[in-house]
Short mmCIF file of C-alpha atoms in Angstrom, two decimals:
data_model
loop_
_atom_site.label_atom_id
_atom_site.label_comp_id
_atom_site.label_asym_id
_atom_site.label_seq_id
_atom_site.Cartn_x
_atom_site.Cartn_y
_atom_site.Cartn_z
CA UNK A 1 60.47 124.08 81.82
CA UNK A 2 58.21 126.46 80.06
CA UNK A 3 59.47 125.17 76.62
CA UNK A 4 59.27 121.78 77.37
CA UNK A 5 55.97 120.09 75.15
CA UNK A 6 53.81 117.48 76.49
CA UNK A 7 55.91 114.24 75.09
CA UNK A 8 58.91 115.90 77.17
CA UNK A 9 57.09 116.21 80.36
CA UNK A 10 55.38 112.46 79.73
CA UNK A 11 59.26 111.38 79.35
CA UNK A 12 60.50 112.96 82.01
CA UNK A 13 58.32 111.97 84.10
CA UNK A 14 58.65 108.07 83.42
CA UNK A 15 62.54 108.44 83.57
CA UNK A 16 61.64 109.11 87.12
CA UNK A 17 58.78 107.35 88.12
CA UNK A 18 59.37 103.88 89.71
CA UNK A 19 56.54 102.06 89.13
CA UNK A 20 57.94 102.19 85.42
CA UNK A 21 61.24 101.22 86.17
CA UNK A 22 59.85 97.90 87.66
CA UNK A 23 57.57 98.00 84.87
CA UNK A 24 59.37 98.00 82.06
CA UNK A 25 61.50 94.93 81.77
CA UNK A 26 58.92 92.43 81.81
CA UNK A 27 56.69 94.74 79.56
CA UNK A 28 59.88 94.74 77.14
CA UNK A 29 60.10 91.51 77.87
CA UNK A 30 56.31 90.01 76.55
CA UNK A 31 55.77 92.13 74.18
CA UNK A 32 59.47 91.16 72.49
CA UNK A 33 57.91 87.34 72.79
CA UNK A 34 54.47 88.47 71.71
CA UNK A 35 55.48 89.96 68.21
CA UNK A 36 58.29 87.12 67.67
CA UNK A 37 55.70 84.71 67.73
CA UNK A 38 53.71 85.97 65.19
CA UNK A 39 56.21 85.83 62.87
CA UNK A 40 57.15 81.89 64.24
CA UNK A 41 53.62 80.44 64.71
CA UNK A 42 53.46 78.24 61.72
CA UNK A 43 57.24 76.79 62.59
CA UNK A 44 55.62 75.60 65.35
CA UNK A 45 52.72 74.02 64.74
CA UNK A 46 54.99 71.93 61.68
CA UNK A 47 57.49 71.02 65.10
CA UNK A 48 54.43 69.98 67.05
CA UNK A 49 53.33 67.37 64.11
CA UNK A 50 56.84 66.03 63.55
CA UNK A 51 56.73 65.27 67.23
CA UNK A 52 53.59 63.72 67.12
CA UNK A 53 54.88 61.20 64.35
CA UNK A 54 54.21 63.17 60.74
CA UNK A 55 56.02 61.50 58.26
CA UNK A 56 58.30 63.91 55.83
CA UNK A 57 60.16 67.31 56.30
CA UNK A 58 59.03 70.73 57.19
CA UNK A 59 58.03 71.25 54.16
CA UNK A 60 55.96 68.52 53.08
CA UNK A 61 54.68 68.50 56.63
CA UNK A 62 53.49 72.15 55.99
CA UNK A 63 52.03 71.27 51.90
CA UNK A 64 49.98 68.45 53.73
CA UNK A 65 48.56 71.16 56.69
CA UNK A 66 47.73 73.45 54.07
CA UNK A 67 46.27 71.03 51.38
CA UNK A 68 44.41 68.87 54.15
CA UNK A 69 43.25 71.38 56.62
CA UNK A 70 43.53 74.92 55.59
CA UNK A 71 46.14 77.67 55.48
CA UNK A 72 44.77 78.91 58.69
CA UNK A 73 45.08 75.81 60.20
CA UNK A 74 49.26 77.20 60.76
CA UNK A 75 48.07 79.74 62.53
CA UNK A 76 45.81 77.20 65.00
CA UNK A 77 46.70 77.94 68.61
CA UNK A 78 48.22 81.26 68.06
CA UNK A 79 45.68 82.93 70.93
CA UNK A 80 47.25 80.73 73.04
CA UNK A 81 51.16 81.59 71.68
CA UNK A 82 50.19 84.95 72.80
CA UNK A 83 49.06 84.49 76.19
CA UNK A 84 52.25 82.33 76.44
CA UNK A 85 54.02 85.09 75.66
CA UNK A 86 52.07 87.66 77.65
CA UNK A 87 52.80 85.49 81.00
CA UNK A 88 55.71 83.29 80.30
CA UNK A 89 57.95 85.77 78.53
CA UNK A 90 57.08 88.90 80.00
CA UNK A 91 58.25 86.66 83.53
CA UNK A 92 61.70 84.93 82.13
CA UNK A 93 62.79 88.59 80.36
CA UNK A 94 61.76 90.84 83.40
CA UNK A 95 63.16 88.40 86.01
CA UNK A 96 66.14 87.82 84.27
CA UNK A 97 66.68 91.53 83.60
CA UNK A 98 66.20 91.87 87.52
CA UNK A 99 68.42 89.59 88.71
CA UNK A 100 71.46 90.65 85.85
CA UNK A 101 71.12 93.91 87.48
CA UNK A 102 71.32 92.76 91.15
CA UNK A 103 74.35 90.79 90.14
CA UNK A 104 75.91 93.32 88.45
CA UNK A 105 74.95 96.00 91.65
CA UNK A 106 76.97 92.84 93.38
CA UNK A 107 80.08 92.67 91.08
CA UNK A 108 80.10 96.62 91.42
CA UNK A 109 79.99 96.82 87.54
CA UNK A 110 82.16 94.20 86.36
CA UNK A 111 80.66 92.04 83.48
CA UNK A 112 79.00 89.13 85.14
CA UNK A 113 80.72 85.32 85.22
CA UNK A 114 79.39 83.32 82.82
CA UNK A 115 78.48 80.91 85.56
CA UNK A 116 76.41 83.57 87.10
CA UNK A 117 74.79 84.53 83.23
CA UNK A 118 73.68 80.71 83.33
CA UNK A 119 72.65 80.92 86.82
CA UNK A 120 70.37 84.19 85.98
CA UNK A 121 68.96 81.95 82.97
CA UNK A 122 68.21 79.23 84.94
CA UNK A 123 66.02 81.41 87.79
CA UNK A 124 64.22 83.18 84.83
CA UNK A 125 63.25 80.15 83.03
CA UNK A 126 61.86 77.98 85.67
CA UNK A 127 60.17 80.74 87.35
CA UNK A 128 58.84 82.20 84.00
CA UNK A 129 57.50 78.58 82.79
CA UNK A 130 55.22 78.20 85.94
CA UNK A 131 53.23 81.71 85.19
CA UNK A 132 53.42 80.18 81.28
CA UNK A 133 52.19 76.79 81.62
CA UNK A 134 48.48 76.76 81.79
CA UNK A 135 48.39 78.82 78.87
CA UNK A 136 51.24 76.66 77.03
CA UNK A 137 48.98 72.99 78.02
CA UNK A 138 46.50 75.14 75.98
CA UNK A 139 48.24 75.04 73.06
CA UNK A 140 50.34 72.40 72.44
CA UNK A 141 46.37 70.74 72.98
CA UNK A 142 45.21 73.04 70.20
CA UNK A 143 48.34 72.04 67.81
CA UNK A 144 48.02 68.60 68.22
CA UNK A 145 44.53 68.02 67.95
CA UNK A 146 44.38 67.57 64.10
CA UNK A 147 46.44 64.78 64.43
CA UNK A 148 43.55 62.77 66.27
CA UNK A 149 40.55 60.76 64.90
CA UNK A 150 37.65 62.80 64.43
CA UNK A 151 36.03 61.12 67.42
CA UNK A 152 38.73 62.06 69.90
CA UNK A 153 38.74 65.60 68.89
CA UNK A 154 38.85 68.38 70.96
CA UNK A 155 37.87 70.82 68.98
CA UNK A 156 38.59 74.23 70.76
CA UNK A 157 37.82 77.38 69.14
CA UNK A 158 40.03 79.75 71.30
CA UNK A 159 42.39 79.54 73.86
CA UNK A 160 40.03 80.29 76.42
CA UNK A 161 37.69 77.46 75.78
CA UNK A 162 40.99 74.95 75.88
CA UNK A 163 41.23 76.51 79.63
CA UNK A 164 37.94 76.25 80.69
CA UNK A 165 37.48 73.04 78.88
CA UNK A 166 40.70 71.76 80.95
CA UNK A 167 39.23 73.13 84.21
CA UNK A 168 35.95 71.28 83.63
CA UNK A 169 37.23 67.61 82.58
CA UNK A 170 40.63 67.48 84.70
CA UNK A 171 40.01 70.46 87.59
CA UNK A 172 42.29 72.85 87.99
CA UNK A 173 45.27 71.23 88.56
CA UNK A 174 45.02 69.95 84.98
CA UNK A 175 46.56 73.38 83.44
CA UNK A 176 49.53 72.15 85.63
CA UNK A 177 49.82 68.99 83.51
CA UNK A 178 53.67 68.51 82.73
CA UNK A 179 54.62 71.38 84.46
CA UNK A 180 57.64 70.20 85.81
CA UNK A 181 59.11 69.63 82.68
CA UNK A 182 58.13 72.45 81.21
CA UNK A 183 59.91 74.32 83.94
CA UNK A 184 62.65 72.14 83.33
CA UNK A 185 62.68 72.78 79.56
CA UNK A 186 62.47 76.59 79.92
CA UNK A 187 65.33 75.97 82.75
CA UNK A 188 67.59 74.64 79.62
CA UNK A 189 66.03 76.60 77.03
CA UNK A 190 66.59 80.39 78.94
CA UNK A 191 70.38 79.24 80.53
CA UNK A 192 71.27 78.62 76.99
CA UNK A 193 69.58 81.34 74.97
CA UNK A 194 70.02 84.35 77.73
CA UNK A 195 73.26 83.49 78.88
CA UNK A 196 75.39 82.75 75.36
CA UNK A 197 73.48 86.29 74.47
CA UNK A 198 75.05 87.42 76.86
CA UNK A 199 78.57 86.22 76.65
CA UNK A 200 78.62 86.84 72.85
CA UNK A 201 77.79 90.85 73.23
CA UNK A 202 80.61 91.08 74.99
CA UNK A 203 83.13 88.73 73.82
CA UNK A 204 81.74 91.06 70.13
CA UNK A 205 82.29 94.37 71.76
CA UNK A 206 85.41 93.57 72.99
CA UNK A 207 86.55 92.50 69.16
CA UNK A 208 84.67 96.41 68.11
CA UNK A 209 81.88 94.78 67.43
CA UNK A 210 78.50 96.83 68.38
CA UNK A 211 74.93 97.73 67.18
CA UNK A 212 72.49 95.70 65.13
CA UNK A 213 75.27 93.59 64.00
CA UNK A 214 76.11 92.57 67.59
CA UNK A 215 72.58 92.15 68.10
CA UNK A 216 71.99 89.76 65.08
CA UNK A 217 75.19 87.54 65.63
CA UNK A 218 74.42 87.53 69.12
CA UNK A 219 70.52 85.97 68.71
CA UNK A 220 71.95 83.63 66.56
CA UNK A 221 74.25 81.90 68.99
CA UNK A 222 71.71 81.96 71.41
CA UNK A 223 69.32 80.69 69.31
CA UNK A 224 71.94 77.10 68.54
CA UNK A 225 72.14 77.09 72.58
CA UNK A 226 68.45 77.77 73.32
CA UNK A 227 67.91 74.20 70.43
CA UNK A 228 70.16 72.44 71.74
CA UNK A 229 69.81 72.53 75.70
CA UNK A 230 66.05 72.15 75.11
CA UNK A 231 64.67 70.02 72.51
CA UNK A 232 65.43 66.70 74.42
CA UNK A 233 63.54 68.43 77.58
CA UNK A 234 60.64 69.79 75.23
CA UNK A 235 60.38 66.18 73.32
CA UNK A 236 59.68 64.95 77.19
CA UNK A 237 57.13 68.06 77.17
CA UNK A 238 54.88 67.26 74.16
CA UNK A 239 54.53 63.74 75.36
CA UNK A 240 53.35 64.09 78.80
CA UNK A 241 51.13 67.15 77.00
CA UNK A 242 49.16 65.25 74.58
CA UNK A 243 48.79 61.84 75.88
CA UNK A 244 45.07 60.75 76.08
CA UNK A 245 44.18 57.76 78.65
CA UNK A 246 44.38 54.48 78.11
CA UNK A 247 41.21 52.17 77.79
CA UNK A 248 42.32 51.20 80.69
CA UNK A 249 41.99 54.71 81.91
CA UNK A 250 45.65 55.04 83.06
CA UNK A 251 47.82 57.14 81.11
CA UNK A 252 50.51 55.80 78.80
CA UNK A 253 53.32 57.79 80.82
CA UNK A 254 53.56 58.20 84.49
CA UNK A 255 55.62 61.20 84.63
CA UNK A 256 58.86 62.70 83.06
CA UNK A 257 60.97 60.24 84.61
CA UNK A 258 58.99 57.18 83.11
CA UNK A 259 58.86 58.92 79.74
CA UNK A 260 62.63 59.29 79.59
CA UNK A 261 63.02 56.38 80.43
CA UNK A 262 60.28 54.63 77.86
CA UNK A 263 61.82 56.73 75.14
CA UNK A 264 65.38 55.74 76.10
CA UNK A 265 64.53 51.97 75.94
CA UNK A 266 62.15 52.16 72.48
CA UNK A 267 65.08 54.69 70.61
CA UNK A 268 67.88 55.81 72.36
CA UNK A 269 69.68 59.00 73.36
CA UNK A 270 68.77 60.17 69.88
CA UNK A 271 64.81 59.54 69.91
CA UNK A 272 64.95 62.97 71.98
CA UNK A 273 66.49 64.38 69.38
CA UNK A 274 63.60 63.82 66.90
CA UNK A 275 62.51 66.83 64.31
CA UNK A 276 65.97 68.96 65.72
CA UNK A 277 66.24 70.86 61.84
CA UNK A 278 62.36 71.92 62.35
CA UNK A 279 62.68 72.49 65.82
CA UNK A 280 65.98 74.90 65.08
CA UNK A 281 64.66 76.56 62.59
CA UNK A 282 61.61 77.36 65.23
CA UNK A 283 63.54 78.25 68.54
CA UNK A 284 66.70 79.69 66.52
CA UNK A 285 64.59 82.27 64.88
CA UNK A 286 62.25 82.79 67.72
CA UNK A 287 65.02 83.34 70.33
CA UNK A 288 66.56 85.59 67.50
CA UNK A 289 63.49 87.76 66.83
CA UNK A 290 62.48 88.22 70.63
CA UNK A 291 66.04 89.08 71.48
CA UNK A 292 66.33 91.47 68.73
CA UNK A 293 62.92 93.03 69.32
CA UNK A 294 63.66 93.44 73.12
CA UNK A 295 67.04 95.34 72.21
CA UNK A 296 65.37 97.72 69.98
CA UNK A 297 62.38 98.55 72.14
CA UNK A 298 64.84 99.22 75.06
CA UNK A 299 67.48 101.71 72.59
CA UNK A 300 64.13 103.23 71.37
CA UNK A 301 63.27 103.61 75.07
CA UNK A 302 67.03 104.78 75.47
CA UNK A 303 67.19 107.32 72.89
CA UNK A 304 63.69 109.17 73.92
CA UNK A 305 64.82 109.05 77.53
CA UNK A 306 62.60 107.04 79.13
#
């Protein structure tokens, strides 16, 4: 129309353009992750060094960062959060968004079983984790490095010297390192976060419950599920992740099987378990933020038409 201004016509024109449609959920999708982990990055780095055998809670473990290596040293690694994001979220959020839609094209409509919810976060996760993991070896390398002896130190400055640096020493098969479980991880991690989202929008709408306050109590549930599905998987993770070869030059684990089963023998069911407050208090919040990020980029997106 005549009338119309140049935001109208730029509007109109994505409502229709496919490219866009395909588009859009995974750019939703990363840049949801993306701005949640700025806000989380220094939950995780305390996570990472309660893993790693830091003595104390969060908070201590976060006065001793601070007082013994800097306030920046919270942020360490958080080029490499982003490129996480930028690859592994932007591929679990868009694929699961893809296949939630060709289920519900299947059920003609009809909410989705949670069976099927868990089977979408499932798909999303693993495939999303293998586009993720080079860039996710990257930094759990970064985070732990302060907890080695100076002589054993990395010492990356960016997240694209911890890749190339990986490339060079272990070829490129090395980014791969752990992998598996991290697929694995994100398998438990996205089934429980993505699909008790899910099931709690509706189970709220159906009690007249809708908007941000859906939203919010809905992120938090997921967030629980996403902690507790995953931390026993991501435990696994960080070992296989950070393990340096022996003088013997073999490595101290095998593979995830021979970790689980190491850890299992030297502490039990609950050894996998270990630094589950800090690690809450860093998924919870991060699977709340991204969730609640994503839903008001896509009503924004609603609301202009696009």
């Amino acid at each position: 129309p005549a009338s119309s201004t140049p935001h109208d016509r730029i509007i109109m024109s994505l409502k229709d353009n496919a490219t866009w449609k395909a588009v859009k959920p995974f750019m939703n999708g990363g840049l949801s992750g993306m701005g949640a982990t700025c806000i989380i990055q220094p939950l995780d780095i305390v996570k990472v060094r309660l893993q790693l055998g830091a003595t104390g809670g969060p908070v201590s473990v976060a006065a001793n960062i601070i007082k013994n290596e800097g306030f920046g040293t919270l942020y360490t690694g958080l080029s490499a959060g982003l490129l996480r994001q930028a690859t592994y979220t932007t591929a679990r959020l868009g694929i699961h968004a893809k296949i939630v839609d060709f289920l519900k094209e299947q059920n003609k409509g009809a909410p989705l079983p949670l069976v099927q919810k868990a089977g979408a976060g499932l798909a999303a996760g693993g495939l999303g984790a293998i586009f993720g993991s080079p860039a996710d070896l990257s930094l759990i390398r970064m985070q732990a490095d302060g907890t080695l002896p100076a002589a054993e130190r990395r010492n990356y400055t960016g997240v694209g010297h911890a890749l190339t640096d990986i490339v060079k020493k272990e070829g490129v098969g090395g980014l791969f390192v752990g992998a598996s479980t991290t697929a694995v991880r994100a398998m438990a991690l996205n089934m429980g976060m993505l699909a008790s989202n899910d099931q709690a929008k509706e189970m709220m709408k159906d009690n007249g419950i809708t908007g941000f306050p859906a939203t919010l109590g809905a992120s938090a549930i997921a967030g629980f599920f996403a902690s507790f599905f995953s931390l026993p998987f991501d435990y696994v993770k960080t070992q296989l992740q950070k393990q340096k070869p022996l003088p013997d030059g073999t490595l101290p684990f095998r593979g995830f099987g021979d970790c689980v089963a190491k850890t299992m023998a030297a502490g039990g069911p609950l050894k996998f378990y270990t630094g589950f407050p800090t690690y809450y208090v860093r998924i919870a919040p991060h699977a709340m933020f991204t969730l609640i990020i994503l839903d008001q980029i896509n009503a924004t997106q609603k609301a202009m038409g696009a």
